[in-house]
Coordinates of C-alpha atoms and ligand atoms in Angstrom, one line a residue:
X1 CA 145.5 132.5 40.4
X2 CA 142.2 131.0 40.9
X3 CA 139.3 132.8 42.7
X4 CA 138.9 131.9 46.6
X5 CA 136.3 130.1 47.5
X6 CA 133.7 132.3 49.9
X7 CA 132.6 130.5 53.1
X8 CA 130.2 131.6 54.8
X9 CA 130.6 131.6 58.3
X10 CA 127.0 131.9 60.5
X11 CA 127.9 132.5 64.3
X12 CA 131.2 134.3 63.2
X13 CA 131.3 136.3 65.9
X14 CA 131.1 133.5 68.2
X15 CA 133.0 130.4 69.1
X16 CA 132.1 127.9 66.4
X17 CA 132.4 130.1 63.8
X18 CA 134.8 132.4 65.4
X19 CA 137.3 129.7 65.0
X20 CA 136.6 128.8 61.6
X21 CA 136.8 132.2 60.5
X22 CA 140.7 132.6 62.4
X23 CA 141.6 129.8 60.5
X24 CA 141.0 130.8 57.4
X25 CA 142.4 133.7 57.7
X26 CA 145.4 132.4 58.6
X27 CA 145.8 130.5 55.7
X28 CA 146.1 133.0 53.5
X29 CA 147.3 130.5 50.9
X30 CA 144.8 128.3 51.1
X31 CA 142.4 128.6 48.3
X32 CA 139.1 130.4 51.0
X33 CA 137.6 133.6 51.6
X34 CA 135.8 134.1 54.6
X35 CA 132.2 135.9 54.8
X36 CA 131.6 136.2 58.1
X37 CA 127.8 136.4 59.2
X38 CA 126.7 138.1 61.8
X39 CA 123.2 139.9 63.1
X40 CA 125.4 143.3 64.0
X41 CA 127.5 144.6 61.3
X42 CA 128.1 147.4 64.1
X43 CA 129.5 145.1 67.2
X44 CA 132.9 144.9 68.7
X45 CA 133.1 141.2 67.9
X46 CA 132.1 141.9 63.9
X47 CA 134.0 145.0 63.8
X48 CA 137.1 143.0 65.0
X49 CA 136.6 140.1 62.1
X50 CA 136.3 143.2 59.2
X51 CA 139.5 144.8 61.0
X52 CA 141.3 141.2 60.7
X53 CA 140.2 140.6 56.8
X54 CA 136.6 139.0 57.1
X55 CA 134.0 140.6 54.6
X56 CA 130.7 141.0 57.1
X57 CA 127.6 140.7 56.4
X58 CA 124.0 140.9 58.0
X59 CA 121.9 138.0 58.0
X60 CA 119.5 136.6 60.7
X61 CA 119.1 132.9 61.2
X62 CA 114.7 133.8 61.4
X63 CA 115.1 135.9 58.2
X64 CA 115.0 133.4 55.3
X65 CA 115.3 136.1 52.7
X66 CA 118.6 137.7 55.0
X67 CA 120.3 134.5 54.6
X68 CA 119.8 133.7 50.9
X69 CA 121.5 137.4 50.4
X70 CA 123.9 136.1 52.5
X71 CA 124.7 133.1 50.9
X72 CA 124.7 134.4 47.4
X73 CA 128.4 133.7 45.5
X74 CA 129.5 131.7 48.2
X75 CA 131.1 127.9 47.7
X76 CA 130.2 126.9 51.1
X77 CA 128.5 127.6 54.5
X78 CA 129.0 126.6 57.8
X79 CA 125.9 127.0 59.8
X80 CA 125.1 127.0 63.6
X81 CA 122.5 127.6 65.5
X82 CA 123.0 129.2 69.1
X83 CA 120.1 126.8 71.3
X84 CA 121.5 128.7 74.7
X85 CA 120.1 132.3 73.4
X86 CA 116.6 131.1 73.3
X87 CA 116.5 127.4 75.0
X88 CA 114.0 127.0 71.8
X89 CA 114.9 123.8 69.7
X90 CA 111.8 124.5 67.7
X91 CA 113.3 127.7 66.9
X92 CA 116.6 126.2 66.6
X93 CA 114.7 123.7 63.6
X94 CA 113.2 126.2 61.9
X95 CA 116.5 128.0 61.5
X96 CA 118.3 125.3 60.0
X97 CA 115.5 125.1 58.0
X98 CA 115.9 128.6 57.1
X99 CA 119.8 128.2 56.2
X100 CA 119.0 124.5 54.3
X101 CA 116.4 126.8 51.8
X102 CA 119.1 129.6 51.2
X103 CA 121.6 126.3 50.9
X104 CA 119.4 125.5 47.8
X105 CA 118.3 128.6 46.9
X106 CA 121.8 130.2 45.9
X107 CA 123.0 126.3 44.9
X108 CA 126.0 125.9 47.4
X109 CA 128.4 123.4 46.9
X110 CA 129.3 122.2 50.1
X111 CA 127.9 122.6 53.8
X112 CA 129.0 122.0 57.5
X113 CA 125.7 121.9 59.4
X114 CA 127.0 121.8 63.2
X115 CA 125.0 119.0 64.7
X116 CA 124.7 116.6 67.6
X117 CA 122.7 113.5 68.3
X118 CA 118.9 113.5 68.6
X119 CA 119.2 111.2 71.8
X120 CA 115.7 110.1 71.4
X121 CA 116.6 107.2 69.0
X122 CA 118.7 106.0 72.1
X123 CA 116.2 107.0 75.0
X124 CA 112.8 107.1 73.1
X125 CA 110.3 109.4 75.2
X126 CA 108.7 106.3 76.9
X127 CA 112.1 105.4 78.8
X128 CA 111.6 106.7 82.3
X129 CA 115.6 106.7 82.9
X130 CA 115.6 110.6 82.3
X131 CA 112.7 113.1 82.5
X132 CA 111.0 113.7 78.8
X133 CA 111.7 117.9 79.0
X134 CA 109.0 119.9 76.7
X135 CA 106.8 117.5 76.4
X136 CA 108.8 115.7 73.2
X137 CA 112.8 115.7 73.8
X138 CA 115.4 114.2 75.8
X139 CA 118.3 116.5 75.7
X140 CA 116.3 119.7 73.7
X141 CA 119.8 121.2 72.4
X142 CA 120.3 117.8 71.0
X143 CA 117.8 116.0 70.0
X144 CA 116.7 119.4 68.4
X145 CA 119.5 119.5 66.2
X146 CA 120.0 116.1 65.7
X147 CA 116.0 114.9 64.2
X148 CA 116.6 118.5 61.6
X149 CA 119.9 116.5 60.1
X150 CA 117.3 115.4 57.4
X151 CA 116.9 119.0 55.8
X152 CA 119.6 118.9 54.0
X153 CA 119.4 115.9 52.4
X154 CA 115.8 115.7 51.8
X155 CA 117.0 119.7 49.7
X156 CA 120.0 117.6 47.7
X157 CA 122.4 120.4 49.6
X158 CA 126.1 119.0 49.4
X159 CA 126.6 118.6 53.2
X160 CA 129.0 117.3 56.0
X161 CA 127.1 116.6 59.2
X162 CA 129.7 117.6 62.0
X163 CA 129.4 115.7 65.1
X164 CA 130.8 118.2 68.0
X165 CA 131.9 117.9 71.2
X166 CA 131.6 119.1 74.4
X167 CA 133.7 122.3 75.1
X168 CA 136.3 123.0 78.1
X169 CA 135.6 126.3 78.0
X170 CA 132.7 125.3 79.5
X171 CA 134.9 125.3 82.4
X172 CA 135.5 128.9 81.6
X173 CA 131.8 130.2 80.6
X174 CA 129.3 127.8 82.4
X175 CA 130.7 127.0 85.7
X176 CA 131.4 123.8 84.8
X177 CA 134.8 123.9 86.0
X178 CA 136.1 123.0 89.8
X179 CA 134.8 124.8 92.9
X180 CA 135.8 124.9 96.5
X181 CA 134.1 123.1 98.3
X182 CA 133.0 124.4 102.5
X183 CA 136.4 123.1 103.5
X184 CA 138.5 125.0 100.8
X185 CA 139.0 122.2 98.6
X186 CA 138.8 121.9 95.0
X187 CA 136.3 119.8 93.5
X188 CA 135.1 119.1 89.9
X189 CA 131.5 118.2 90.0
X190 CA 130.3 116.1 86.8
X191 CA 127.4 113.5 86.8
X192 CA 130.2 111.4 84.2
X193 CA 130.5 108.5 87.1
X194 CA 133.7 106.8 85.7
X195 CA 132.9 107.0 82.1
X196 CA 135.0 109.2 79.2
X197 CA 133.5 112.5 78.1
X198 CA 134.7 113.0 74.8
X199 CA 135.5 116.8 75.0
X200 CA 137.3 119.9 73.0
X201 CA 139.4 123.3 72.8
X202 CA 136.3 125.1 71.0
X203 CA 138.8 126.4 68.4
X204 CA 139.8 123.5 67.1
X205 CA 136.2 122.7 66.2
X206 CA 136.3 125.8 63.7
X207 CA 139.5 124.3 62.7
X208 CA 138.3 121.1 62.0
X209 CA 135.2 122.3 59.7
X210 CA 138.2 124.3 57.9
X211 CA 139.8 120.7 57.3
X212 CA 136.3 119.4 55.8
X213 CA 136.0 122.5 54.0
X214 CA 139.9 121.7 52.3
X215 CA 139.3 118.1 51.9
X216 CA 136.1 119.1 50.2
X217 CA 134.1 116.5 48.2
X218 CA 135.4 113.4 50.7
X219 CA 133.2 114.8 53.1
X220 CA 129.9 115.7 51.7
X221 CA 127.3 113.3 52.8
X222 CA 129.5 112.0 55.8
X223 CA 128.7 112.4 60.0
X224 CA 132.6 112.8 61.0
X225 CA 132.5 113.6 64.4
X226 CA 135.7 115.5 66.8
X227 CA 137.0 115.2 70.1
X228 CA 140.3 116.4 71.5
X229 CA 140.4 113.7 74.5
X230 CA 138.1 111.3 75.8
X231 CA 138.8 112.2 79.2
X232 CA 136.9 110.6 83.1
X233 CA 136.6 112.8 85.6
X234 CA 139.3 111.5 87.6
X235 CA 141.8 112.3 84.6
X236 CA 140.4 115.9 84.4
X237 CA 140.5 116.4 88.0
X238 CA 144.6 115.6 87.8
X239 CA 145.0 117.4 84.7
X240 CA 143.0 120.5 86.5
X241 CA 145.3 120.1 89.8
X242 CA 148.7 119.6 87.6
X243 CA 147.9 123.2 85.6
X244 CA 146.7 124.8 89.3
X245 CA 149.3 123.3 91.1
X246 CA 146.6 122.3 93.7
X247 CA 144.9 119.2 94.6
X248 CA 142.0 118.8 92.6
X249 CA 139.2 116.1 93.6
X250 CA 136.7 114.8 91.3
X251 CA 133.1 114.3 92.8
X252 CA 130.7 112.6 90.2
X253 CA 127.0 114.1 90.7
X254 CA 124.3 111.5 89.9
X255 CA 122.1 112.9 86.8
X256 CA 119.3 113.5 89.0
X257 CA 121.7 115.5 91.5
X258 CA 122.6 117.2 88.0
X259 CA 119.3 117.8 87.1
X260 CA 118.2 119.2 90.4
X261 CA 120.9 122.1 90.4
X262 CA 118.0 124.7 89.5
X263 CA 119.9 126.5 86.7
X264 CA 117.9 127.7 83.6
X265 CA 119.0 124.4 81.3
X266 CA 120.1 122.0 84.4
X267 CA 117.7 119.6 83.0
X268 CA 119.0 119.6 79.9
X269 CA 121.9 119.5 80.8
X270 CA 121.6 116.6 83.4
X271 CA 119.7 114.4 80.6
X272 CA 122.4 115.0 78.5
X273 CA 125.4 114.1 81.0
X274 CA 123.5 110.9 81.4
X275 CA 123.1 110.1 78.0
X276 CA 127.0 110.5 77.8
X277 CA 127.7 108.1 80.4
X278 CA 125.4 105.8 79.6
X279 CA 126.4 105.7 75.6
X280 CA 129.8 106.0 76.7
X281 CA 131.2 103.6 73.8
X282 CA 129.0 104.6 70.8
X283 CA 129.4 108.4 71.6
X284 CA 133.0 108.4 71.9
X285 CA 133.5 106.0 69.2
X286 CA 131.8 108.1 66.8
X287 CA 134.0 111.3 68.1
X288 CA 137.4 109.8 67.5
X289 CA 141.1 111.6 68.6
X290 CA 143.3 110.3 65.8
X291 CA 140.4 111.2 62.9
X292 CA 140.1 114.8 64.4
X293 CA 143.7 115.5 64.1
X294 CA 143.9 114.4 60.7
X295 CA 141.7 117.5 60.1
X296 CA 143.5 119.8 62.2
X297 CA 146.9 118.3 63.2
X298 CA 147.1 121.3 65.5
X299 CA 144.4 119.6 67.8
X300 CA 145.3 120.5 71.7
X301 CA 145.2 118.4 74.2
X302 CA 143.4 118.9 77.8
X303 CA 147.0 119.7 79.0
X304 CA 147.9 121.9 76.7
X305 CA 144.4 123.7 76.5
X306 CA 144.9 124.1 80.3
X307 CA 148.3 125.4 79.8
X308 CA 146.5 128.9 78.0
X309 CA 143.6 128.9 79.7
X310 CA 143.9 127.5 83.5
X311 CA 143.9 131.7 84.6
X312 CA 140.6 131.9 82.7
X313 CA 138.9 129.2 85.2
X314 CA 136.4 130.6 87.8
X315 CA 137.3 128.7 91.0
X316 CA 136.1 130.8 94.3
Ligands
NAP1 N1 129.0 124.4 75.0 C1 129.2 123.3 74.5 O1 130.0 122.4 75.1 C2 128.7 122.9 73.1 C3 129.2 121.7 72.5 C4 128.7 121.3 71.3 C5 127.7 122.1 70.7 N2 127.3 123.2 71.3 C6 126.2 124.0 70.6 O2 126.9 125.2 70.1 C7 125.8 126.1 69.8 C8 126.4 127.5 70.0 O3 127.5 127.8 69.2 P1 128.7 128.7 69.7 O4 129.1 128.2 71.1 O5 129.6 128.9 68.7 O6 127.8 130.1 70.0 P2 128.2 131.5 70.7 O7 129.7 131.6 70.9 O8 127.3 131.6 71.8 O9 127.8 132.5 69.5 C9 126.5 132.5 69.0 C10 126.7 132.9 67.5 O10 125.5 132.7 66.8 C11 125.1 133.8 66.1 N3 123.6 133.9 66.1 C12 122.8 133.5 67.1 N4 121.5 133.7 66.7 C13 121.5 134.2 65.4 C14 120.6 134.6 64.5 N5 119.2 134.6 64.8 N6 121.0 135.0 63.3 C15 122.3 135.1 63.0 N7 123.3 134.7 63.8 C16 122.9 134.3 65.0 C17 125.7 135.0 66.9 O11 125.9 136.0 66.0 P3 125.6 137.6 66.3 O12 125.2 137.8 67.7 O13 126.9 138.3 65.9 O14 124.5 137.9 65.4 C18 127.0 134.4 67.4 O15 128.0 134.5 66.5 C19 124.7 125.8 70.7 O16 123.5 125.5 69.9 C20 125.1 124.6 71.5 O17 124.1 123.6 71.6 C21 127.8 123.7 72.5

């Protein structure tokens, strides 16, 4: 039988990667090997992947020389970078500029680079519709990732540029999901208005880059991007209040209502929501349902997502 092909998996120990690392070790059939990368050989998280089959090994994203180890005798690389550690997209660049060197370096013959839109070729930094954050972005943990997409290319690594999608277990993790309000009713809060927020389980993302990785050479040099459902407001809020069996209300924030939350990122964050509504038919049409499920026909939908998780939902 012919060798697996190694992936290398940066943010293994973490949702992105987590989930492309699960699903290639479930397939073990498939044709991959999974090197999962992590900053702690030591941790519960990495000591979990070696327990399930992943070989692990220490790399950090501001180490260039960590990462070309890394990366040595792999086929591929899927590569992340985690803006909400540090709230640095300078940082995040020169990280993906660290992991596009070690790319080259060790000659890989296909990358995912996990990416998103530098919302500045929509909202240059003279449009006074949102706030211009740092002095030079829009949406930071965007257009940070977005305006680096270049790297890879201008090195001649074979890459995909995955498109993601917001996640719902933001609803879980950042308190995104509905809260009672003073009379003891639930209400989800998003500045969306009535537009569609393309969104995702965040497992199915790793699933999806294991798709790309299978179909291979189709996707080098394309921008595929993944949603599970393009959902408004008022469809979560039902979907919410069907798995809760309560009434659930949906309450649409204006971006600067967003923005003015106080939270470390609500700026961000707000600027981004905006962005979504206001791009509503270019940002879901380049994150399309049917072309995500042909790269994980095991896509979930909001309903079913909810199904597993609704428990896991902070609502007091
Ligand atoms: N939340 C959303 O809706 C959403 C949607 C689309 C995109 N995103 C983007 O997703 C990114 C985060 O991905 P995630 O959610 O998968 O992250 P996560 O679950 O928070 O995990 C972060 C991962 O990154 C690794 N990591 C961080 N810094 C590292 C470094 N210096 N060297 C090596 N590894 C490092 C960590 O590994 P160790 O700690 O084990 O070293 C960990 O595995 C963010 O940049 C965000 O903008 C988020």
């Amino acid at each position: 039988m012919a060798e697996k092909k190694i992936i290398a998996v940066i943010g293994a120990t973490g949702a992105q990667g987590g989930g492309l690392v699960r699903a290639i070790l479930n397939d073990p059939n498939g044709g991959f090997a999974v090197r999962a990368i992590t900053r702690k050989k030591d941790s519960d998280k990495a000591k979990a992947l070696a327990k399930a089959g992943a070989e692990v090994v220490e790399a950090d994203l501001d180490d260039a020389a960590s990462l070309k180890k890394a990366f040595a005798g792999a086929h591929g690389a899927f590569c992340v970078t985690n803006f909400w550690e540090h709230f640095n997209a300078d940082k995040e660049q020169a990280q993906a500029r660290n992991m596009a060197d070690a790319a080259r370096a060790t000659g890989l013959k296909h990358v995912i680079w996990s990416t998103l839109e530098d919302v500045r070729r929509w909202v240059p930094l003279t449009d006074k519709r949102m706030p211009t954050l740092g002095g030079k972005w829009k949406v930071p943990h965007f257009d940070g990732k977005g305006s680096i997409d270049h790297v890879w290319n201008d090195l001649g690594v074979p890459t995909t540029l995955l498109l993601t999608s917001f996640y719902w277990e933001n609803f879980i993790y950042f308190g995104m999901g509905p809260k009672k309000d003073k009379d003891g009713n639930l209400v989800l809060t998003l500045p969306m208005g009535n537009k569609k927020l393309p969104s995702i389980a965040v497992e199915d993302i790793g699933k999806c880059a294991y798709g790309i990785f299978r179909k291979g050479r189709e996707f080098i040099g394309k921008r595929p991007g993944i949603a599970g459902e393009h959902l408004t407001g008022v469809q979560m809020a039902t979907a919410f209040g069907r798995a809760l069996g309560k009434q659930v209300s949906y309450k649409p924030l204006t971006p600067e209502q967003f923005r003015g939350l106080g939270f470390p990122g609500a700026d961000d964050l707000g600027n981004m929501f905006q962005f979504y509504a206001d791009y509503e038919v270019m940002f879901s049409g380049a994150r399309g349902v049917e072309s995500t499920r042909a790269l994980n026909p095991a896509l979930q939908t909001f309903d079913q997502w909810l199904a597993v998780n609704k428990d896991r939902i902070p609502i007091d």
